[in-house]
CSV table of C-alpha atoms in Angstrom, one decimal:
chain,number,residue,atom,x,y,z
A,1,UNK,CA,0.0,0.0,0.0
A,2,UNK,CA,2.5,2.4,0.8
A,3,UNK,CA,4.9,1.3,-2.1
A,4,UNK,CA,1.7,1.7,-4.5
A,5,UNK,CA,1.2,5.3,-2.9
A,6,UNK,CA,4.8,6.6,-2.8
A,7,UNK,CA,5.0,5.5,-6.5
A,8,UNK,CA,1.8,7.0,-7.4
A,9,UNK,CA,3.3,10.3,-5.7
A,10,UNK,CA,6.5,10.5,-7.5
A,11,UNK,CA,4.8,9.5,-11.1
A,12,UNK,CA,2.7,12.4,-10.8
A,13,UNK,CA,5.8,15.0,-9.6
A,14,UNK,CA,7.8,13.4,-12.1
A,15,UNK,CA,5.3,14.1,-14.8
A,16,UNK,CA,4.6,17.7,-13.7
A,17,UNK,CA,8.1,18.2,-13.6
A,18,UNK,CA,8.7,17.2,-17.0
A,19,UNK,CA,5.4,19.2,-18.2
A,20,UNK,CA,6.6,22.1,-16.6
A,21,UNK,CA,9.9,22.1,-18.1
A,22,UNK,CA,8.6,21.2,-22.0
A,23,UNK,CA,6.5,24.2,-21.8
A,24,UNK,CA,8.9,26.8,-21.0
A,25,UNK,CA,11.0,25.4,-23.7
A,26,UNK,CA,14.8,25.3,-22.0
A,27,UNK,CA,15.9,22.3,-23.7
A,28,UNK,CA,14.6,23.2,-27.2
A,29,UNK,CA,15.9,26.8,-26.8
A,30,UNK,CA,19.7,25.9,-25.8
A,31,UNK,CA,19.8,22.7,-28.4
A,32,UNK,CA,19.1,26.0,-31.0
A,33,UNK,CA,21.9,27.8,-29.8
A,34,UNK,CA,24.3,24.8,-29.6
A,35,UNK,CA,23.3,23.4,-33.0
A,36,UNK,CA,22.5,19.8,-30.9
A,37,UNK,CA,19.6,18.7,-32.0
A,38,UNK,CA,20.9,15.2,-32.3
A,39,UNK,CA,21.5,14.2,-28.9
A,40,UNK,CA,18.0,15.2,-27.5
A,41,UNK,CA,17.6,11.7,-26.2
A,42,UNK,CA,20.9,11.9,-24.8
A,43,UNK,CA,19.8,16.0,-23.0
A,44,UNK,CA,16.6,13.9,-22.2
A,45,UNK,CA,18.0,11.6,-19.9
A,46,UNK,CA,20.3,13.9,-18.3
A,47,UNK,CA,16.9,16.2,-17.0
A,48,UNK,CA,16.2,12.2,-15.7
A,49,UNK,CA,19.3,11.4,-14.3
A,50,UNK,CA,19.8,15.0,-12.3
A,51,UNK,CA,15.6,14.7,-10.9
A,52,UNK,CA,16.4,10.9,-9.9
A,53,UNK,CA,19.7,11.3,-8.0
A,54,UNK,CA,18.8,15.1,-6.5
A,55,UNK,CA,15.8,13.1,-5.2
A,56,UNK,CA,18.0,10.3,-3.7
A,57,UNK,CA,20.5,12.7,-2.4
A,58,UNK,CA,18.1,15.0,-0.4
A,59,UNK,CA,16.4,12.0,1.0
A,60,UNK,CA,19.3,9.6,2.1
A,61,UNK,CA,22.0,10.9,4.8
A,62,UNK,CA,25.1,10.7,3.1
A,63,UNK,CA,27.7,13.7,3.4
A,64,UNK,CA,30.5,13.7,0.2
A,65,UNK,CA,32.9,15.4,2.5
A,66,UNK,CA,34.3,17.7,-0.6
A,67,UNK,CA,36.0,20.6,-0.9
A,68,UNK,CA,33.8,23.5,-0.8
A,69,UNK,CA,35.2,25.4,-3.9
A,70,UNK,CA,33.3,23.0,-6.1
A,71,UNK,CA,30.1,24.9,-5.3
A,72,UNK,CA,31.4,27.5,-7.7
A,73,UNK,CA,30.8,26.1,-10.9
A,74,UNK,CA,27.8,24.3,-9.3
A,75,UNK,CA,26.2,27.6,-8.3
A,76,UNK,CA,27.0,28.9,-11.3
A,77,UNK,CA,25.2,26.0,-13.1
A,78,UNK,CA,22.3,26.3,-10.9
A,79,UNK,CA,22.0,30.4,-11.2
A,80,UNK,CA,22.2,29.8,-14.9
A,81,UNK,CA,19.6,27.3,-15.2
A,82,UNK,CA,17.1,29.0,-12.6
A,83,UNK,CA,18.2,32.2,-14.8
A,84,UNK,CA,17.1,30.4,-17.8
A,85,UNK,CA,13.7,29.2,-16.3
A,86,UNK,CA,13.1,32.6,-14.8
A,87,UNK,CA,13.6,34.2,-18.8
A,88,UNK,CA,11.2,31.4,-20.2
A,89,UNK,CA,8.6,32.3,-17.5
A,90,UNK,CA,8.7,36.5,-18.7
A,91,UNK,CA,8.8,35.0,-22.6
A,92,UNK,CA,5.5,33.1,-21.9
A,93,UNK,CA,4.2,36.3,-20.0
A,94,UNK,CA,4.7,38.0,-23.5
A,95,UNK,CA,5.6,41.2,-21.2
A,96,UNK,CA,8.3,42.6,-23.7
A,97,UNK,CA,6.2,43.0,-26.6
A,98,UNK,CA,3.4,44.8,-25.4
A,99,UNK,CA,5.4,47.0,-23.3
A,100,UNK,CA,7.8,47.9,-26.1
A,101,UNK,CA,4.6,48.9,-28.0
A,102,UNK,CA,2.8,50.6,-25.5
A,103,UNK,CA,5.3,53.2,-24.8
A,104,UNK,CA,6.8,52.8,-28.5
A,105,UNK,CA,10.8,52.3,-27.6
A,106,UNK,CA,11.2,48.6,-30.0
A,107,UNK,CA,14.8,49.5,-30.5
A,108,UNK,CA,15.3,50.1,-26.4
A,109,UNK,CA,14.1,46.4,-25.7
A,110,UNK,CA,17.7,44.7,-24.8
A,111,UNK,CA,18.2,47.9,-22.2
A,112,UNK,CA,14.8,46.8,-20.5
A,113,UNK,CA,16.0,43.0,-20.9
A,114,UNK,CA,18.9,44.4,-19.1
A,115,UNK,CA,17.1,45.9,-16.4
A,116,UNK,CA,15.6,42.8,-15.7
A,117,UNK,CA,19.0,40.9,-15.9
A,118,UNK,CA,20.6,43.1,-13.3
A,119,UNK,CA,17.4,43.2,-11.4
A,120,UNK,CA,17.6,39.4,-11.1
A,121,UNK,CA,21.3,40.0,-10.1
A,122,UNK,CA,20.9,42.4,-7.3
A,123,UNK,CA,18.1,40.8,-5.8
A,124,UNK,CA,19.8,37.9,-5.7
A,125,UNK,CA,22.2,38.8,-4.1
A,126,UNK,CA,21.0,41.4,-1.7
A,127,UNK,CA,18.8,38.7,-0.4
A,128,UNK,CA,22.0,36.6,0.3
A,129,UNK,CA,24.7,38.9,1.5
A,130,UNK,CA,22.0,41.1,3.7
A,131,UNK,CA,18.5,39.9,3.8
A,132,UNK,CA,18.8,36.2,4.8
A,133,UNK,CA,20.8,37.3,7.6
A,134,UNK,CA,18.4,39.5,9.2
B,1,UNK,CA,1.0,43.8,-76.4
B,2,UNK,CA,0.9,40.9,-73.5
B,3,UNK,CA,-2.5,41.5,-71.5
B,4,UNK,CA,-1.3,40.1,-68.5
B,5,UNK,CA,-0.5,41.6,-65.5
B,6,UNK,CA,0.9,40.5,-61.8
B,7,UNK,CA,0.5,42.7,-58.8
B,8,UNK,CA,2.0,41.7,-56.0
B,9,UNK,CA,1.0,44.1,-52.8
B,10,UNK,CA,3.4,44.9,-50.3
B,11,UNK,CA,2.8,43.6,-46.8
B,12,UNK,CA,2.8,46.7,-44.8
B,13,UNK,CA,4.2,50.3,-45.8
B,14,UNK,CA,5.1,53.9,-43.9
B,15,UNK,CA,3.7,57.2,-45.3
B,16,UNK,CA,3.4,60.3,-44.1
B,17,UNK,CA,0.0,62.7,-43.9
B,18,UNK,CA,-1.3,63.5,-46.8
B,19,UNK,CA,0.7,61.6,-48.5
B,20,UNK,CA,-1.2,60.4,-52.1
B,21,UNK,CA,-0.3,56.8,-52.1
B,22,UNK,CA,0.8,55.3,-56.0
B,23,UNK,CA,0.4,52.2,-56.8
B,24,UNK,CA,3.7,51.7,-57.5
B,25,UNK,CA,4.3,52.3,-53.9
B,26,UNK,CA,2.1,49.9,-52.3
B,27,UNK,CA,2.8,47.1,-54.9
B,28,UNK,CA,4.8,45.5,-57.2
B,29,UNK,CA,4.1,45.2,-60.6
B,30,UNK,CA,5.0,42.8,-63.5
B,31,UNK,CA,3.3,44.1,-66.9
B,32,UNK,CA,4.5,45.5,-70.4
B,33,UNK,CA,6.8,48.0,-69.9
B,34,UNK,CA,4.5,51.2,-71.1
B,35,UNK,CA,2.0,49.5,-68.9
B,36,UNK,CA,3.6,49.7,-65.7
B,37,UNK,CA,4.7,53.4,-66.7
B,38,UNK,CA,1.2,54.6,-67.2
B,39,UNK,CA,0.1,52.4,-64.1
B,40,UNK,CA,2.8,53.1,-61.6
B,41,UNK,CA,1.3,56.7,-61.3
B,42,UNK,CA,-2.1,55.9,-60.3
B,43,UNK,CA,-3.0,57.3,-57.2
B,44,UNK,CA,-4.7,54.5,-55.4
B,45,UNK,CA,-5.4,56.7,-51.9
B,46,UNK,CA,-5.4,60.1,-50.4
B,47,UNK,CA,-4.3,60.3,-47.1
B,48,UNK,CA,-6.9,62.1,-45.0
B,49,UNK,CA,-7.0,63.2,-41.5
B,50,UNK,CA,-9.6,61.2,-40.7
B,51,UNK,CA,-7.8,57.6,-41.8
B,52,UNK,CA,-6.0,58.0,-38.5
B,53,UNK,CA,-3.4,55.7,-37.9
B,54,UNK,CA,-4.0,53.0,-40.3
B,55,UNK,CA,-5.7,52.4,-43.8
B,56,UNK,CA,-6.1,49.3,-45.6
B,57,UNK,CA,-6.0,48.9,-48.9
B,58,UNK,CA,-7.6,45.7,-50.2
B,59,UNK,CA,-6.7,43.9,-53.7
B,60,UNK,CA,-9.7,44.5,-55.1
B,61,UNK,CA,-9.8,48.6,-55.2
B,62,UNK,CA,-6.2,47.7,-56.8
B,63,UNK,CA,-7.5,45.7,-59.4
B,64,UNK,CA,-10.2,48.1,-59.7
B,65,UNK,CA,-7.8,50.7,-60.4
B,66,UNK,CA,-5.9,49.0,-63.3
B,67,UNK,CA,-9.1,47.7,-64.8
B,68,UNK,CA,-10.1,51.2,-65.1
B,69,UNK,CA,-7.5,51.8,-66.6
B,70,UNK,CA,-8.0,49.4,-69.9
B,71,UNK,CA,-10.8,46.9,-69.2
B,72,UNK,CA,-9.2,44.1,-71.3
B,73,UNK,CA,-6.3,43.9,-68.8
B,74,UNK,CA,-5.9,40.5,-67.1
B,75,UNK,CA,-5.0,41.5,-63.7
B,76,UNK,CA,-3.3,38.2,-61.6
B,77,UNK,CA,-2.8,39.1,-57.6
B,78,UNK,CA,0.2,37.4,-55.9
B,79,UNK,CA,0.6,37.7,-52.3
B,80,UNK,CA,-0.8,39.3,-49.7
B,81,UNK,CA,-4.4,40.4,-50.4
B,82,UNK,CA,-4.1,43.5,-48.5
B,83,UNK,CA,-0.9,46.2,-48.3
B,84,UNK,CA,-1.1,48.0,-44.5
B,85,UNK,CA,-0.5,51.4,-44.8
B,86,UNK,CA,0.8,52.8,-41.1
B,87,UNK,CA,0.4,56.7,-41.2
B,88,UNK,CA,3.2,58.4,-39.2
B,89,UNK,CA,1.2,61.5,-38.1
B,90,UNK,CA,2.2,61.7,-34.1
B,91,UNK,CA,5.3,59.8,-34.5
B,92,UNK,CA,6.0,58.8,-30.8
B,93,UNK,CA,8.9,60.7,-29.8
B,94,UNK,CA,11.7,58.9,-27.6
B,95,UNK,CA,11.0,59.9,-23.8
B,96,UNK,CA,14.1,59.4,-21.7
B,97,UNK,CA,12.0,59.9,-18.4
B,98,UNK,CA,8.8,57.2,-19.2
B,99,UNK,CA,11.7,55.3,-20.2
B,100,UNK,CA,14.0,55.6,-17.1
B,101,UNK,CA,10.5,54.8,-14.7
B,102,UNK,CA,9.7,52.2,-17.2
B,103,UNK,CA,13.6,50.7,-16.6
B,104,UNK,CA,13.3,51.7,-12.7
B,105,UNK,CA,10.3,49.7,-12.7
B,106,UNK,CA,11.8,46.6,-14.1
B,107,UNK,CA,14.8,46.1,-12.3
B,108,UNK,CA,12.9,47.0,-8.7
B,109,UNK,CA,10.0,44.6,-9.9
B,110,UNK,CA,13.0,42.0,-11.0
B,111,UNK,CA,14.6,42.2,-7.7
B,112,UNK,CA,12.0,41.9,-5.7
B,113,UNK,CA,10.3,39.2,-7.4
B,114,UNK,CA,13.4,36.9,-7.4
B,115,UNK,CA,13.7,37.5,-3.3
B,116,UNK,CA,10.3,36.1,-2.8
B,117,UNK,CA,10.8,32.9,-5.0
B,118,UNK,CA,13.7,32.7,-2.6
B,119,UNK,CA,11.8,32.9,0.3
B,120,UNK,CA,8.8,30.8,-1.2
B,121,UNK,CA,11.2,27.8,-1.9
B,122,UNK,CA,12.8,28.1,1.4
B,123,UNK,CA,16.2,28.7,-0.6
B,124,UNK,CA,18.3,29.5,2.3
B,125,UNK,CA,17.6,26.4,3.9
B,126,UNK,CA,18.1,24.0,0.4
B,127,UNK,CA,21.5,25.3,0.2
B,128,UNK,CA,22.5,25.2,3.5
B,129,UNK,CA,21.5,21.5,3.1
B,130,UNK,CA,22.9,21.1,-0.2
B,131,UNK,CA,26.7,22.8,1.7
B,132,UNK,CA,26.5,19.9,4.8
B,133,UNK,CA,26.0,17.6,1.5
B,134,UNK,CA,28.8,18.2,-0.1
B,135,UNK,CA,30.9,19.6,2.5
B,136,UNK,CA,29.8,17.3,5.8
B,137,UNK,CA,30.0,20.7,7.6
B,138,UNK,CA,27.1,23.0,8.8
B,139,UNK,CA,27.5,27.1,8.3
B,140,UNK,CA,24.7,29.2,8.2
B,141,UNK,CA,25.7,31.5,5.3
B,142,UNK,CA,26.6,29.6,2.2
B,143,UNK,CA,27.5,32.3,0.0
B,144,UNK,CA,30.3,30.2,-1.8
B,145,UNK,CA,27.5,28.8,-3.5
B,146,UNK,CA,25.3,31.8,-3.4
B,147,UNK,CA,27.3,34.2,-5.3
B,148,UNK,CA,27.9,32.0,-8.3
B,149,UNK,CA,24.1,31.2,-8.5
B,150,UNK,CA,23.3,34.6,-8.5
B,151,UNK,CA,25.9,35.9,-11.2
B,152,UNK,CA,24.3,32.3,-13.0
B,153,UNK,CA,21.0,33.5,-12.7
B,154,UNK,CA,21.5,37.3,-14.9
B,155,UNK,CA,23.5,35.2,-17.2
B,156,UNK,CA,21.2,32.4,-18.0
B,157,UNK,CA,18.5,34.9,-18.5
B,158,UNK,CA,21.3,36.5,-21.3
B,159,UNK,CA,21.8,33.0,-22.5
B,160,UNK,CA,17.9,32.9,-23.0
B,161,UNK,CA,17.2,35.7,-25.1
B,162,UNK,CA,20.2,35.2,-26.8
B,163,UNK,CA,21.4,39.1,-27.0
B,164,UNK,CA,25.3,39.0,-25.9
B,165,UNK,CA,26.6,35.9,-27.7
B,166,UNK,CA,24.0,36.6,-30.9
B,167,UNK,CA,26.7,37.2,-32.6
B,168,UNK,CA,29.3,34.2,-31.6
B,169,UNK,CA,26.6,31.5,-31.7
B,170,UNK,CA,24.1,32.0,-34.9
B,171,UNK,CA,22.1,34.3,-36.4
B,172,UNK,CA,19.1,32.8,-35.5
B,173,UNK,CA,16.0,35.2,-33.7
B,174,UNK,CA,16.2,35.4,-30.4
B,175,UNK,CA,12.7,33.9,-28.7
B,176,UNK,CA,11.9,37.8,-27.9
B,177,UNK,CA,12.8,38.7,-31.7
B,178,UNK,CA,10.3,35.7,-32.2
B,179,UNK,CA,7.9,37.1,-30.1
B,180,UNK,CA,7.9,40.6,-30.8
B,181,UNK,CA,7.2,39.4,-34.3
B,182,UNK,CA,4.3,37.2,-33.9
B,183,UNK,CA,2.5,40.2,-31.7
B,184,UNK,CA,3.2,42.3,-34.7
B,185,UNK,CA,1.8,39.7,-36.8
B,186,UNK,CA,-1.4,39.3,-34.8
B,187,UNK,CA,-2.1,43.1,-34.5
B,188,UNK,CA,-1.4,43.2,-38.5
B,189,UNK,CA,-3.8,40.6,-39.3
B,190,UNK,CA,-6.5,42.6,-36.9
B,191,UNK,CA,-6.0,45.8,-38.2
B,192,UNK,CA,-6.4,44.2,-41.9
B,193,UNK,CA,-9.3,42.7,-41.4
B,194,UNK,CA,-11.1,45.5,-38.9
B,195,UNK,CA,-9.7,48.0,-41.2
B,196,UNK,CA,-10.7,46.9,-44.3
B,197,UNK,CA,-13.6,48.4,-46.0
B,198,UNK,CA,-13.5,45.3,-48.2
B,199,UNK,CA,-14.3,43.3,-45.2
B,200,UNK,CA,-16.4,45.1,-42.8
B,201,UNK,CA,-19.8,46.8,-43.4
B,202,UNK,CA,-19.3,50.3,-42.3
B,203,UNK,CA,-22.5,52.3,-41.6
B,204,UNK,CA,-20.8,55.7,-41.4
B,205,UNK,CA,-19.0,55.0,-44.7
């Protein structure tokens, strides 16, 4: 019963997870701009691999007891992807086109991307360096 | 003397008030040579005040206009069946101040909205977890992870929209390019259609 209900569980995360990530359109959008189309099954099974051990990890005790400069390309891996999901998210809003007709500035539209860039940037990491602490 | 002739309207043009709008400039033509000469001329609209912002000009007043010309013409459309013509009257001048609130607005906006998906996803606590992972010890700032993440985050919205590296990567449209497009086509096709005498019964016309 409980096996039947913890599967149950994780087949419907799993499948929202996947949904969730098809519609914003990440993997499609960075196999454009890496000319990879080919190994999609291969991009496919690394989105599997990384939800199926993060799951294991965060549930099991172990401690890797390794040197703490390897978060720095791991954060940057996870800033870029949560980046990249946060871009999707705006796209799908379809904020940027309407604005940049509303107030009529088309060729000012990578200075507003770039507000929202460093936006995303200082946020970030004012709520690290200051907020969190408080 | 070939009797045939191709027009082929122009998707959407620019002209200014009062501007008296040819046919040569809101199509392309393929006829006899002293054909197109005496065609090209033909004034297919006046720009008035009232028109506004847009005017649509469907096929058939083109074909009209060329079969008034000589009857016996066989007039062949190719294309779009309708030429948008966007009347630059109050061209929107550049304002640097809407634009600065506009920016203001953005980056606060941005800013703020990233702290509370922090705070909604209990960040703080995931990577102080994810540091006793790897590490086996237990700080309560992790910012060795935090301050790569957060330079990771501009730069994977850059990657997204494709703007810094257009150049180095491909030329293909960046999704917003995409996007900004599509909007354009969407409001085109509306105008065309609401516009259009051709189309839509007008009472006051």
């Amino acid at each position: 019963m409980l096996l039947f209900t913890g599967f149950a569980g994780g087949l419907a995360v799993g499948c929202g997870f996947v949904a969730f990530l098809s519609v914003l359109g990440i993997i499609p959008r960075l196999m454009q701009l890496t000319k990879t189309i080919k190994w999609i099954r291969l991009y496919e099974w690394a989105v599997i691999l990384g939800a199926v051990s993060g799951g294991w990890f965060s549930l099991s005790p172990v401690y890797l007891h390794a040197s703490h400069y390897w978060f720095i390309p791991i954060g940057l891996l996870y800033g870029i992807f949560v980046g990249m999901l946060a871009a999707a998210l705006t796209e799908v809003l379809n904020v940027f086109p309407i604005l940049a007709k509303r107030i009529g500035i088309d060729d000012k539209i990578v200075m507003l991307m770039m507000a929202i860039v460093l936006g995303k940037i200082c946020g970030s990491l004012f709520h690290w360096l200051y907020f969190a602490g408080l | 003397m070939n009797k045939t002739v191709y027009v082929r309207l122009k998707h959407r043009i620019q002209a200014k008030p009062n501007e008296r709008i040819t046919l040569n400039k809101i199509a392309k033509i393929i006829a006899d040579e002293a054909l197109i000469s005496k065609m090209g001329d033909q004034i297919i609209h006046q720009i008035q005040s009232k028109d506004k912002t847009y005017v649509v000009i469907d096929v058939i007043n083109v074909i009209e206009k060329i079969q008034s010309i000589d009857p016996s013409l066989d007039v062949q459309p190719v294309g779009p069946t309708q030429t948008i013509v966007e009347i630059q009257n109050h061209r929107k001048k550049f304002a640097p101040v809407l634009f600065f609130l506009v920016w203001l607005l953005l980056f606060v906006g941005s800013a703020l909205t990233i702290m509370n998906f922090h705070e909604d996803v209990s960040m703080q606590r995931m990577h102080r977890n994810l540091y006793q992972f790897f590490t086996g010890n237990k700080i309560d700032k992790p910012l060795i992870l935090q301050i790569p993440y957060s330079i990771g985050l501009g730069l994977g919205m850059v990657l997204f929209f494709n703007h810094v590296f257009k150049k180095k990567f491909n030329e293909e449209p960046s999704p917003l390019e995409v996007e900004i497009f599509n909007y354009q086509m969407d409001l085109d096709q509306y105008i065309a259609i609401n516009e259009n005498k051709e189309s839509v019964k007008n009472d006051d016309d």
